[in-house]
Coordinates of C-alpha atoms in Angstrom, one line a residue:
M104 CA -9.7 -40.1 48.2
L105 CA -6.6 -41.8 46.9
M106 CA -8.7 -44.8 45.8
N107 CA -11.0 -42.4 43.8
H108 CA -8.0 -40.8 42.1
R109 CA -6.6 -44.3 41.1
E110 CA -10.1 -45.3 39.8
D111 CA -10.2 -42.0 37.7
L112 CA -6.8 -42.7 36.4
K113 CA -7.7 -46.3 35.4
N114 CA -10.9 -45.0 33.7
T115 CA -8.9 -42.4 31.7
I116 CA -6.4 -45.0 30.5
A117 CA -9.2 -47.4 29.6
N118 CA -11.0 -44.7 27.6
S119 CA -7.8 -43.7 25.8
E120 CA -7.1 -47.4 24.8
T121 CA -10.7 -47.6 23.5
V122 CA -10.3 -44.5 21.4
L123 CA -7.0 -45.7 20.0
T124 CA -8.7 -48.7 18.4
P125 CA -10.5 -46.7 15.7
V126 CA -7.4 -44.5 15.2
T127 CA -5.3 -47.6 14.5
N128 CA -8.0 -49.1 12.2
H129 CA -8.3 -45.8 10.3
N130 CA -4.6 -45.7 10.0
L131 CA -4.3 -49.1 8.5
R132 CA -7.3 -48.5 6.2
T133 CA -5.8 -45.3 4.8
K134 CA -2.5 -47.1 4.1
I135 CA -4.3 -49.9 2.2
V136 CA -6.2 -47.3 0.1
K137 CA -2.9 -45.4 -0.6
F138 CA -1.1 -48.5 -1.7
T139 CA -3.9 -49.4 -4.0
R140 CA -4.3 -45.9 -5.5
M141 CA -0.5 -45.7 -6.0
A142 CA -0.3 -49.0 -7.8
V143 CA -3.2 -48.1 -10.1
A144 CA -1.9 -44.6 -10.8
N145 CA 1.6 -45.9 -11.5
L146 CA 0.1 -48.5 -13.9
L147 CA -2.2 -46.3 -15.8
I148 CA -0.3 -43.0 -16.0
P149 CA 3.1 -42.8 -17.7
D150 CA 6.0 -41.5 -15.5
H151 CA 7.1 -37.9 -16.0
Q152 CA 10.7 -37.6 -17.1
A153 CA 11.9 -35.6 -14.2
D154 CA 15.3 -34.0 -13.9
A155 CA 16.1 -35.9 -10.6
F156 CA 18.6 -38.4 -9.3
I157 CA 17.9 -42.0 -10.1
S158 CA 20.2 -44.5 -8.5
P159 CA 22.1 -46.5 -11.3
E160 CA 21.0 -50.1 -11.6
N161 CA 23.5 -52.8 -11.0
P162 CA 23.8 -54.7 -14.4
E163 CA 24.7 -57.9 -12.6
L164 CA 21.5 -57.9 -10.5
T165 CA 19.1 -60.7 -11.3
V166 CA 15.3 -60.0 -11.5
S167 CA 12.9 -62.7 -10.4
L168 CA 9.1 -62.9 -10.2
G169 CA 9.3 -61.7 -6.6
D170 CA 11.1 -58.6 -7.7
K171 CA 8.5 -57.9 -10.3
V172 CA 5.7 -58.2 -7.7
V173 CA 7.5 -55.8 -5.3
E174 CA 8.1 -53.4 -8.2
F175 CA 4.4 -53.5 -9.2
L176 CA 3.1 -53.0 -5.7
F177 CA 5.6 -50.4 -4.4
G178 CA 7.6 -49.2 -7.3
G179 CA 5.6 -45.9 -7.4
L180 CA 7.0 -45.0 -4.0
V181 CA 10.6 -44.9 -5.2
R182 CA 10.5 -41.3 -6.5
W183 CA 12.4 -38.1 -5.8
D184 CA 14.4 -38.3 -2.5
A185 CA 13.3 -41.9 -2.0
Q186 CA 16.0 -42.8 -4.6
Y187 CA 18.6 -41.2 -2.4
F188 CA 17.5 -43.0 0.8
L189 CA 17.5 -46.4 -0.8
H190 CA 20.8 -45.7 -2.6
I191 CA 22.4 -44.8 0.7
A192 CA 20.9 -47.9 2.4
E193 CA 22.4 -50.1 -0.3
Y194 CA 25.7 -48.4 -1.1
G195 CA 26.4 -45.8 1.5
Y196 CA 27.4 -42.2 0.8
T197 CA 29.0 -42.8 -2.6
H198 CA 29.1 -39.2 -3.8
E199 CA 28.9 -35.7 -2.5
N200 CA 25.2 -34.8 -2.9
T201 CA 24.1 -37.8 -0.9
L202 CA 25.5 -36.0 2.2
A203 CA 22.3 -33.9 2.3
F204 CA 20.5 -36.9 3.7
F205 CA 21.0 -37.9 7.3
P206 CA 22.0 -41.5 8.2
L207 CA 19.5 -42.9 10.8
F208 CA 16.7 -43.8 8.4
P209 CA 18.8 -45.5 5.7
L210 CA 20.9 -47.2 8.4
L211 CA 17.7 -48.7 10.0
V212 CA 16.5 -49.8 6.6
G213 CA 19.8 -51.4 5.8
L214 CA 20.1 -53.2 9.1
I215 CA 16.6 -54.7 8.9
A216 CA 17.0 -55.6 5.2
N217 CA 20.1 -57.5 6.0
V218 CA 18.1 -59.6 8.4
L219 CA 15.2 -60.1 6.1
Y220 CA 17.4 -60.9 3.1
F221 CA 18.5 -64.1 4.6
P222 CA 15.1 -65.9 4.2
L223 CA 14.0 -63.7 1.2
Q224 CA 17.1 -64.1 -1.0
Y225 CA 15.6 -67.1 -2.8
I226 CA 12.6 -65.1 -4.2
M227 CA 13.9 -61.5 -4.6
N228 CA 17.1 -59.5 -4.9
Y229 CA 18.6 -57.2 -2.2
H230 CA 17.3 -54.0 -3.8
S231 CA 13.7 -55.4 -3.6
V232 CA 14.2 -56.4 0.0
L233 CA 15.4 -52.8 0.8
L234 CA 12.2 -51.4 -0.8
L235 CA 10.0 -53.8 1.0
T236 CA 11.7 -53.1 4.3
S237 CA 11.4 -49.4 4.0
V238 CA 7.7 -49.6 3.2
L239 CA 6.9 -52.0 6.1
L240 CA 9.1 -50.0 8.4
N241 CA 7.2 -46.7 7.6
L242 CA 3.9 -48.5 8.0
V243 CA 4.8 -49.6 11.6
L244 CA 6.2 -46.1 12.3
F245 CA 3.2 -44.4 11.0
V246 CA 0.8 -46.3 13.2
K247 CA 3.1 -45.7 16.2
T248 CA 3.3 -42.0 15.5
S249 CA -0.5 -41.6 15.3
V250 CA -0.8 -43.2 18.8
V251 CA 2.0 -41.0 20.2
L252 CA 0.4 -37.9 18.7
F253 CA -3.0 -38.8 20.3
R254 CA -1.3 -39.1 23.7
L255 CA 0.7 -35.9 23.3
S256 CA -2.5 -34.1 22.2
E257 CA -4.4 -35.4 25.1
E258 CA -1.7 -34.3 27.5
V259 CA -1.4 -30.8 26.1
L260 CA -5.0 -30.0 25.1
R261 CA -6.6 -31.9 28.0
N262 CA -9.5 -32.7 25.6
E263 CA -10.0 -36.3 24.3
V264 CA -12.2 -35.3 21.4
L265 CA -9.6 -32.8 20.0
A266 CA -6.8 -35.3 20.6
Y267 CA -8.8 -38.0 18.8
R268 CA -9.5 -35.9 15.8
A269 CA -5.9 -34.6 15.6
A270 CA -4.8 -38.3 15.4
L271 CA -7.3 -39.1 12.7
L272 CA -6.2 -36.0 10.7
F273 CA -2.6 -37.1 10.9
C274 CA -3.6 -40.3 9.1
I275 CA -4.7 -38.2 6.1
N276 CA -2.3 -35.3 6.4
P277 CA -1.5 -33.3 3.3
A278 CA 2.0 -34.8 3.1
S279 CA 0.9 -38.4 3.9
I280 CA 2.5 -39.9 0.8
F281 CA 5.9 -39.0 2.2
F282 CA 5.0 -40.9 5.4
T283 CA 4.4 -44.0 3.1
A284 CA 7.3 -43.7 0.7
P285 CA 10.9 -44.5 1.7
Y286 CA 11.4 -41.1 3.2
S287 CA 12.6 -40.2 6.7
E288 CA 9.5 -38.1 7.6
C289 CA 7.8 -40.9 9.5
L290 CA 10.8 -41.8 11.7
Y291 CA 11.4 -38.1 12.4
A292 CA 7.8 -37.5 13.4
L293 CA 7.8 -40.5 15.7
L294 CA 11.0 -39.4 17.5
T295 CA 10.0 -35.8 17.7
F296 CA 6.4 -36.4 19.0
S297 CA 7.8 -39.0 21.4
A298 CA 10.3 -36.6 22.7
L299 CA 7.7 -33.9 23.1
L300 CA 5.4 -36.3 25.0
I301 CA 8.3 -37.2 27.4
N302 CA 9.3 -33.6 27.7
Q303 CA 5.7 -32.7 28.6
T304 CA 5.0 -35.5 31.1
V305 CA 8.4 -36.7 32.5
S306 CA 11.5 -34.6 32.1
T307 CA 13.8 -33.0 29.6
S308 CA 16.6 -35.3 30.6
R309 CA 14.8 -38.3 29.2
A310 CA 13.5 -36.4 26.2
T311 CA 17.0 -35.5 25.0
I312 CA 17.5 -39.1 23.8
P313 CA 14.7 -39.0 21.2
F314 CA 15.5 -35.4 20.4
A315 CA 19.1 -36.3 19.7
L316 CA 18.0 -39.2 17.5
A317 CA 15.7 -36.9 15.6
S318 CA 18.6 -34.6 14.8
L319 CA 20.3 -37.7 13.2
V320 CA 17.3 -38.1 10.9
R321 CA 16.7 -34.5 9.7
S322 CA 18.7 -31.3 10.1
N323 CA 15.6 -29.4 11.4
G324 CA 15.9 -31.6 14.5
L325 CA 18.3 -29.0 15.9
V326 CA 15.3 -26.6 16.2
N327 CA 13.9 -28.9 18.9
I328 CA 16.5 -27.3 21.2
G329 CA 13.8 -24.7 21.7
F330 CA 11.6 -27.2 23.6
V331 CA 14.5 -28.1 25.9
L332 CA 15.1 -24.4 26.6
Y333 CA 11.4 -23.7 27.2
R334 CA 11.0 -26.7 29.6
K335 CA 14.1 -25.6 31.6
L336 CA 12.8 -22.0 31.8
L337 CA 9.5 -23.5 33.1
D338 CA 11.4 -25.6 35.7
C339 CA 13.6 -22.6 36.6
N340 CA 10.5 -20.4 37.1
N341 CA 8.8 -23.0 39.3
Y342 CA 11.9 -23.8 41.3
Y343 CA 12.6 -20.1 41.9
H344 CA 9.1 -19.4 43.2
K345 CA 9.2 -22.5 45.3
L346 CA 12.4 -21.5 47.0
R347 CA 11.3 -17.8 47.3
H348 CA 8.2 -18.9 49.3
A349 CA 9.9 -21.6 51.3
T350 CA 10.5 -20.9 55.0
T351 CA 13.1 -22.2 57.4
E352 CA 13.6 -21.9 61.1
S353 CA 15.3 -18.6 60.5
G354 CA 12.8 -17.3 58.1
R355 CA 12.8 -17.1 54.3
L356 CA 15.9 -17.7 52.2
S357 CA 17.8 -14.7 50.9
L358 CA 17.2 -13.6 47.3
V359 CA 20.8 -14.2 46.4
L360 CA 20.8 -17.7 47.7
V361 CA 17.5 -18.4 45.9
V362 CA 18.9 -17.2 42.6
V363 CA 22.2 -19.2 43.0
L364 CA 20.3 -22.4 43.8
T365 CA 17.9 -21.9 40.9
F366 CA 20.7 -21.4 38.4
N367 CA 22.5 -24.4 39.7
Y368 CA 19.4 -26.5 39.5
T369 CA 18.6 -25.6 35.8
L370 CA 21.6 -24.4 34.0
I371 CA 23.7 -27.6 34.1
P372 CA 20.8 -29.8 32.8
L373 CA 20.1 -27.1 30.2
F374 CA 23.6 -27.2 28.8
L375 CA 23.7 -31.0 28.9
G376 CA 20.4 -31.2 27.1
C377 CA 21.3 -28.8 24.3
F378 CA 24.7 -30.5 23.9
L379 CA 23.1 -34.0 23.5
V380 CA 20.7 -32.7 20.9
I381 CA 23.6 -31.1 18.9
V382 CA 26.1 -34.0 19.2
P383 CA 24.5 -36.4 16.6
F384 CA 24.4 -33.6 13.9
A385 CA 28.0 -32.6 14.7
A386 CA 29.1 -36.3 14.7
F387 CA 27.7 -36.8 11.2
Q388 CA 29.4 -33.7 9.9
Y389 CA 32.7 -34.9 11.4
W390 CA 32.2 -38.3 9.7
C391 CA 31.6 -36.5 6.4
Y392 CA 34.8 -34.5 6.9
V393 CA 36.9 -37.6 7.7
S394 CA 35.4 -39.4 4.7
Y395 CA 35.6 -36.7 2.1
C396 CA 38.7 -34.8 3.2
R397 CA 41.3 -37.5 2.7
E398 CA 44.1 -37.8 0.2
E399 CA 43.2 -39.2 -3.2
G400 CA 43.2 -43.0 -3.4
V401 CA 42.9 -43.6 0.4
S402 CA 39.2 -44.4 0.4
P403 CA 38.0 -47.6 -1.3
S404 CA 36.9 -47.4 -4.9
L405 CA 33.3 -47.6 -5.9
P406 CA 31.6 -50.5 -7.8
P407 CA 32.1 -50.2 -11.6
H408 CA 28.5 -49.1 -12.4
L409 CA 28.5 -46.5 -9.6
E410 CA 32.0 -45.2 -10.6
L411 CA 30.8 -44.8 -14.2
Y412 CA 27.7 -42.8 -13.0
V413 CA 29.8 -40.6 -10.7
R414 CA 32.5 -39.9 -13.3
S415 CA 30.0 -39.2 -16.2
N416 CA 28.0 -36.7 -14.0
F417 CA 31.2 -35.0 -12.7
L418 CA 30.3 -35.8 -9.0
H419 CA 32.8 -35.9 -6.2
S420 CA 33.3 -39.3 -4.5
P421 CA 35.5 -40.0 -1.4
D422 CA 38.2 -41.8 -3.5
L423 CA 38.9 -38.6 -5.4
G424 CA 40.5 -36.9 -2.4
E425 CA 39.6 -33.7 -0.7
A426 CA 36.4 -31.9 -1.5
E427 CA 36.2 -28.2 -2.0
W428 CA 34.3 -27.6 1.2
C429 CA 37.1 -29.1 3.3
Y430 CA 38.8 -25.7 3.5
S431 CA 35.7 -23.8 4.5
F432 CA 35.1 -22.6 8.0
P433 CA 33.4 -24.4 9.5
P434 CA 33.9 -27.3 7.1
L435 CA 30.2 -28.4 7.0
A436 CA 29.3 -30.7 4.2
Y437 CA 25.6 -30.2 4.7
S438 CA 25.7 -26.4 4.1
H439 CA 27.9 -26.8 1.1
V440 CA 25.8 -29.5 -0.5
Q441 CA 22.5 -27.6 0.1
D442 CA 24.1 -24.5 -1.5
K443 CA 25.7 -26.2 -4.5
Y444 CA 23.2 -28.8 -5.5
W445 CA 19.9 -27.4 -4.2
E446 CA 20.6 -23.7 -4.2
V447 CA 19.2 -23.3 -0.7
G448 CA 19.6 -19.8 0.9
L449 CA 17.8 -16.7 2.0
L450 CA 15.3 -15.6 -0.7
R451 CA 17.1 -17.7 -3.4
Y452 CA 13.8 -19.4 -4.3
Y453 CA 12.0 -16.2 -4.9
E454 CA 11.6 -16.5 -8.7
V455 CA 8.6 -16.0 -11.0
R456 CA 8.8 -19.6 -12.2
Q457 CA 8.5 -20.9 -8.5
V458 CA 5.0 -19.2 -8.0
P459 CA 3.2 -22.6 -8.4
N460 CA 5.3 -24.1 -5.6
F461 CA 4.5 -21.1 -3.4
M462 CA 0.8 -21.7 -4.1
L463 CA 1.3 -25.4 -3.3
A464 CA 2.7 -24.5 0.2
L465 CA 0.2 -21.7 0.8
P466 CA -2.5 -23.8 2.7
V467 CA -0.2 -25.1 5.4
V468 CA 1.5 -21.7 5.7
M469 CA -1.9 -20.0 6.2
T470 CA -2.9 -22.7 8.7
V471 CA 0.1 -22.0 10.9
I472 CA -0.1 -18.2 10.5
C473 CA -3.9 -18.1 11.3
H474 CA -3.5 -20.3 14.3
A475 CA -0.6 -18.1 15.6
A476 CA -2.5 -14.9 15.0
L477 CA -5.7 -16.2 16.7
Y478 CA -3.7 -17.5 19.6
M479 CA -1.9 -14.2 20.2
V480 CA -5.2 -12.3 19.9
D481 CA -7.0 -14.6 22.4
N482 CA -4.1 -15.0 24.8
P483 CA -2.0 -11.8 24.9
Q484 CA -1.0 -12.4 28.5
I485 CA 0.3 -15.9 27.8
C486 CA 2.3 -14.6 24.8
W487 CA 3.8 -11.7 26.7
S488 CA 4.8 -14.1 29.4
C489 CA 6.4 -16.5 26.8
G490 CA 3.9 -19.2 28.0
I491 CA 5.5 -19.4 31.5
P492 CA 2.8 -19.1 34.2
Q493 CA 3.8 -17.6 37.5
P494 CA 2.9 -19.9 40.4
L495 CA 0.5 -18.4 43.0
Y496 CA 1.1 -19.0 46.7
D497 CA -0.9 -18.1 49.7
K498 CA 0.4 -16.4 52.8
K499 CA 1.5 -19.7 54.3
G500 CA 3.7 -20.5 51.3
N501 CA 1.3 -23.2 49.9
R502 CA 0.9 -23.2 46.1
K503 CA -2.6 -22.3 44.8
N504 CA -4.1 -24.3 41.9
P505 CA -5.2 -23.7 39.3
H506 CA -3.5 -20.6 37.8
P507 CA -5.8 -18.2 35.9
W508 CA -4.7 -19.1 32.4
Q509 CA -6.7 -21.2 30.0
D510 CA -5.9 -24.9 30.7
K511 CA -7.8 -26.8 28.0
G512 CA -8.2 -26.8 24.3
I513 CA -6.4 -24.9 21.5
N514 CA -6.0 -21.8 23.7
S515 CA -4.3 -23.7 26.6
W516 CA -1.1 -22.1 27.9
R517 CA 0.7 -25.3 27.1
V518 CA 0.1 -24.7 23.3
F519 CA 2.3 -21.6 23.3
V520 CA 5.7 -23.2 22.8
Y521 CA 4.3 -25.4 20.0
T522 CA 2.8 -22.3 18.3
A523 CA 6.1 -20.5 18.5
H524 CA 8.0 -23.6 17.2
S525 CA 5.6 -23.9 14.2
L526 CA 5.8 -20.2 13.4
C527 CA 9.7 -20.2 13.4
L528 CA 9.8 -23.3 11.2
C529 CA 7.2 -21.8 8.8
A530 CA 9.2 -18.6 8.5
F531 CA 12.4 -20.5 7.8
C532 CA 10.7 -22.7 5.1
V533 CA 9.2 -19.7 3.3
L534 CA 12.3 -17.6 3.4
C535 CA 15.2 -20.1 3.0
I536 CA 14.4 -23.5 1.5
H537 CA 12.5 -25.0 -1.4
V538 CA 9.1 -23.7 -0.4
Q539 CA 7.2 -26.8 -1.6
V540 CA 9.0 -28.8 1.1
T541 CA 7.1 -26.7 3.7
T542 CA 4.1 -29.0 3.8
R543 CA 5.9 -32.2 4.7
L544 CA 8.4 -30.5 7.0
L545 CA 5.6 -28.9 9.1
C546 CA 3.4 -32.0 9.0
S547 CA 6.3 -34.1 10.4
S548 CA 7.4 -31.6 12.9
C549 CA 4.5 -29.5 14.3
P550 CA 1.6 -31.2 16.1
V551 CA -0.1 -27.8 16.3
V552 CA -1.0 -28.2 12.6
Y553 CA -3.3 -31.1 13.5
W554 CA -4.6 -29.4 16.7
F555 CA -5.7 -26.3 14.9
A556 CA -7.3 -28.4 12.1
A557 CA -9.1 -30.5 14.7
H558 CA -10.2 -27.3 16.5
L559 CA -11.8 -26.0 13.3
L560 CA -13.7 -29.3 12.9
M561 CA -15.3 -29.0 16.3
D562 CA -19.0 -28.0 16.7
Y563 CA -19.2 -24.8 18.7
S564 CA -22.9 -24.1 17.9
K565 CA -23.9 -24.7 21.5
G566 CA -21.3 -22.4 23.0
R567 CA -19.7 -19.0 22.3
E568 CA -17.8 -19.0 19.0
G569 CA -14.0 -19.1 19.4
K570 CA -13.8 -20.1 23.0
D571 CA -12.7 -23.5 24.3
N572 CA -15.4 -24.4 26.6
S573 CA -15.2 -28.2 26.9
D574 CA -18.5 -28.4 28.6
V575 CA -20.3 -27.4 25.4
L576 CA -18.2 -29.5 22.9
E577 CA -18.8 -33.0 22.0
T578 CA -18.2 -35.2 25.0
R579 CA -17.5 -38.5 23.2
A580 CA -14.7 -38.9 20.7
E581 CA -16.5 -41.5 18.7
P582 CA -20.1 -42.9 18.8
L583 CA -20.4 -46.3 20.4
E584 CA -21.6 -47.9 17.3
N585 CA -18.4 -46.9 15.5
M586 CA -16.0 -48.2 18.1
N587 CA -15.9 -51.8 16.7
S588 CA -16.2 -50.8 13.1
F589 CA -13.1 -51.2 10.9
Y590 CA -14.2 -48.6 8.4
R591 CA -16.8 -46.2 10.0
V592 CA -15.4 -43.0 11.5
S593 CA -17.7 -40.1 12.3
L594 CA -15.2 -37.4 11.3
F595 CA -15.4 -38.6 7.7
W596 CA -19.0 -39.9 7.6
E597 CA -20.5 -36.6 8.9
F598 CA -19.3 -33.5 7.0
P599 CA -18.3 -30.6 9.3
K600 CA -21.0 -28.0 10.0
S601 CA -18.7 -25.0 10.1
F602 CA -17.4 -23.4 6.9
W603 CA -13.7 -23.5 8.0
G604 CA -14.1 -27.1 9.1
Q605 CA -15.2 -28.0 5.6
V606 CA -12.3 -26.1 4.1
I607 CA -9.6 -27.7 6.3
L608 CA -11.0 -31.2 5.9
S609 CA -11.3 -30.7 2.1
Y610 CA -7.7 -29.5 2.1
F611 CA -6.4 -32.6 3.9
L612 CA -8.4 -35.0 1.7
L613 CA -7.5 -33.3 -1.5
Y614 CA -3.8 -33.1 -0.9
S615 CA -3.7 -36.7 0.4
F616 CA -5.4 -37.9 -2.7
I617 CA -3.6 -35.8 -5.3
G618 CA -0.2 -36.4 -3.6
V619 CA -0.3 -40.1 -4.2
V620 CA -1.1 -39.8 -7.9
L621 CA 1.4 -37.1 -8.7
F622 CA 4.3 -38.4 -6.5
S623 CA 4.0 -42.0 -7.9
N624 CA 4.4 -40.7 -11.4
F625 CA 7.5 -38.5 -10.7
L626 CA 5.4 -35.3 -11.0
P627 CA 6.4 -32.4 -8.7
W628 CA 4.7 -32.4 -5.3
T629 CA 5.4 -31.1 -1.8

């Protein structure tokens, strides 16, 4: 029997590896198409004169043929916040509004660029090396993220077809241009999805490391504490029932002893896990305080072209002494900068002129809300129990399997915590931040967006509508003739049969296409 289990495990791993080949091929293919489309759009369409930060050019920087080639191929990606990330990678946090961007991504780009600059310095300048590094880094991270998302989806949904389609949809997600440009979305998605996979399959203790790193990439990484809490509640519930049904020579353990042992087993790891997730964020805020709350003249002065830019735009740099937020309580640079330069706050974005931005975010908001509503309607018992199943035991104290809740597909009890996470993030985005950011924030944080989209693309014509009966769904992720093809993928060669499947696929493709054109020409996008 053990041999049969090992054979089944080997077959599952082999099948997963086979399925990952078309996912990787499709990933690389979409990147090539995006680069080509971006270069053409940037060449043919004049850039919009946006009121946005543009890092000042160093007048002493020499421009060679190699620099012109890099600019032609990837210059359209250096738009909006990409200007900040490359500026920080090259010069550091030179003025106050750069503190809104967390350090791990620009730090990685800078470290890798320093290595690559040694052989490339003869054909291009350092700024071009930074741009090339950020693009190549995000390319590698994007491929890795699609693989991790497939494995996470397979673990949670227990359905290879849904997992495969979710990974394919990630490759053309509505915010995919931000996973290509020098933005931190790709790194954040990889760390978050990796942490979720480890949290789902191994333990929270190991997952806290990528969770902690994610909070050093984006501030919404702090919300991942919810996953740590949920896993510990799940462990606490299982451990409690295990002890409660355990028997000793003198009979069953007392209830008081069971409760004490359960809290001892779960509370300490819970506090440690939450502490480790928060520490990177707190450490960065402390660094900001130390750097910007010194006396005037203590910090080193800026290069002449940067100093001219900072002074002419009335920005605060470290060498000017203490910033105004240094006397706030708590002295958080991030909160101050978001409030002062981006006007972030509860309902502060609710203006008539922002209606187009709300419409831009509406599809992903409705995707999250519709999934959450359908999940609550189909699984009221799971929702009332906060997604924590009660283990069943027989009279001898042996655990019964399986429990009565749905175990596979989009209605699996494992999906509950991801649904709650996406709903909380969605509400925060709609109420508190620039609403157009909602699309890329949810696409880089919430795997449930891809799971629900993949669910809508499934063919339920052979089974009862709305139920996840894996016996009636497609049993093969990809036809055999497509497995060795670099370009053929059934999801995009065969249009979905259901109306909502057509809607969701059209949404992904349309936003993926339009986003490249608008973003590369400095036009407003998500």
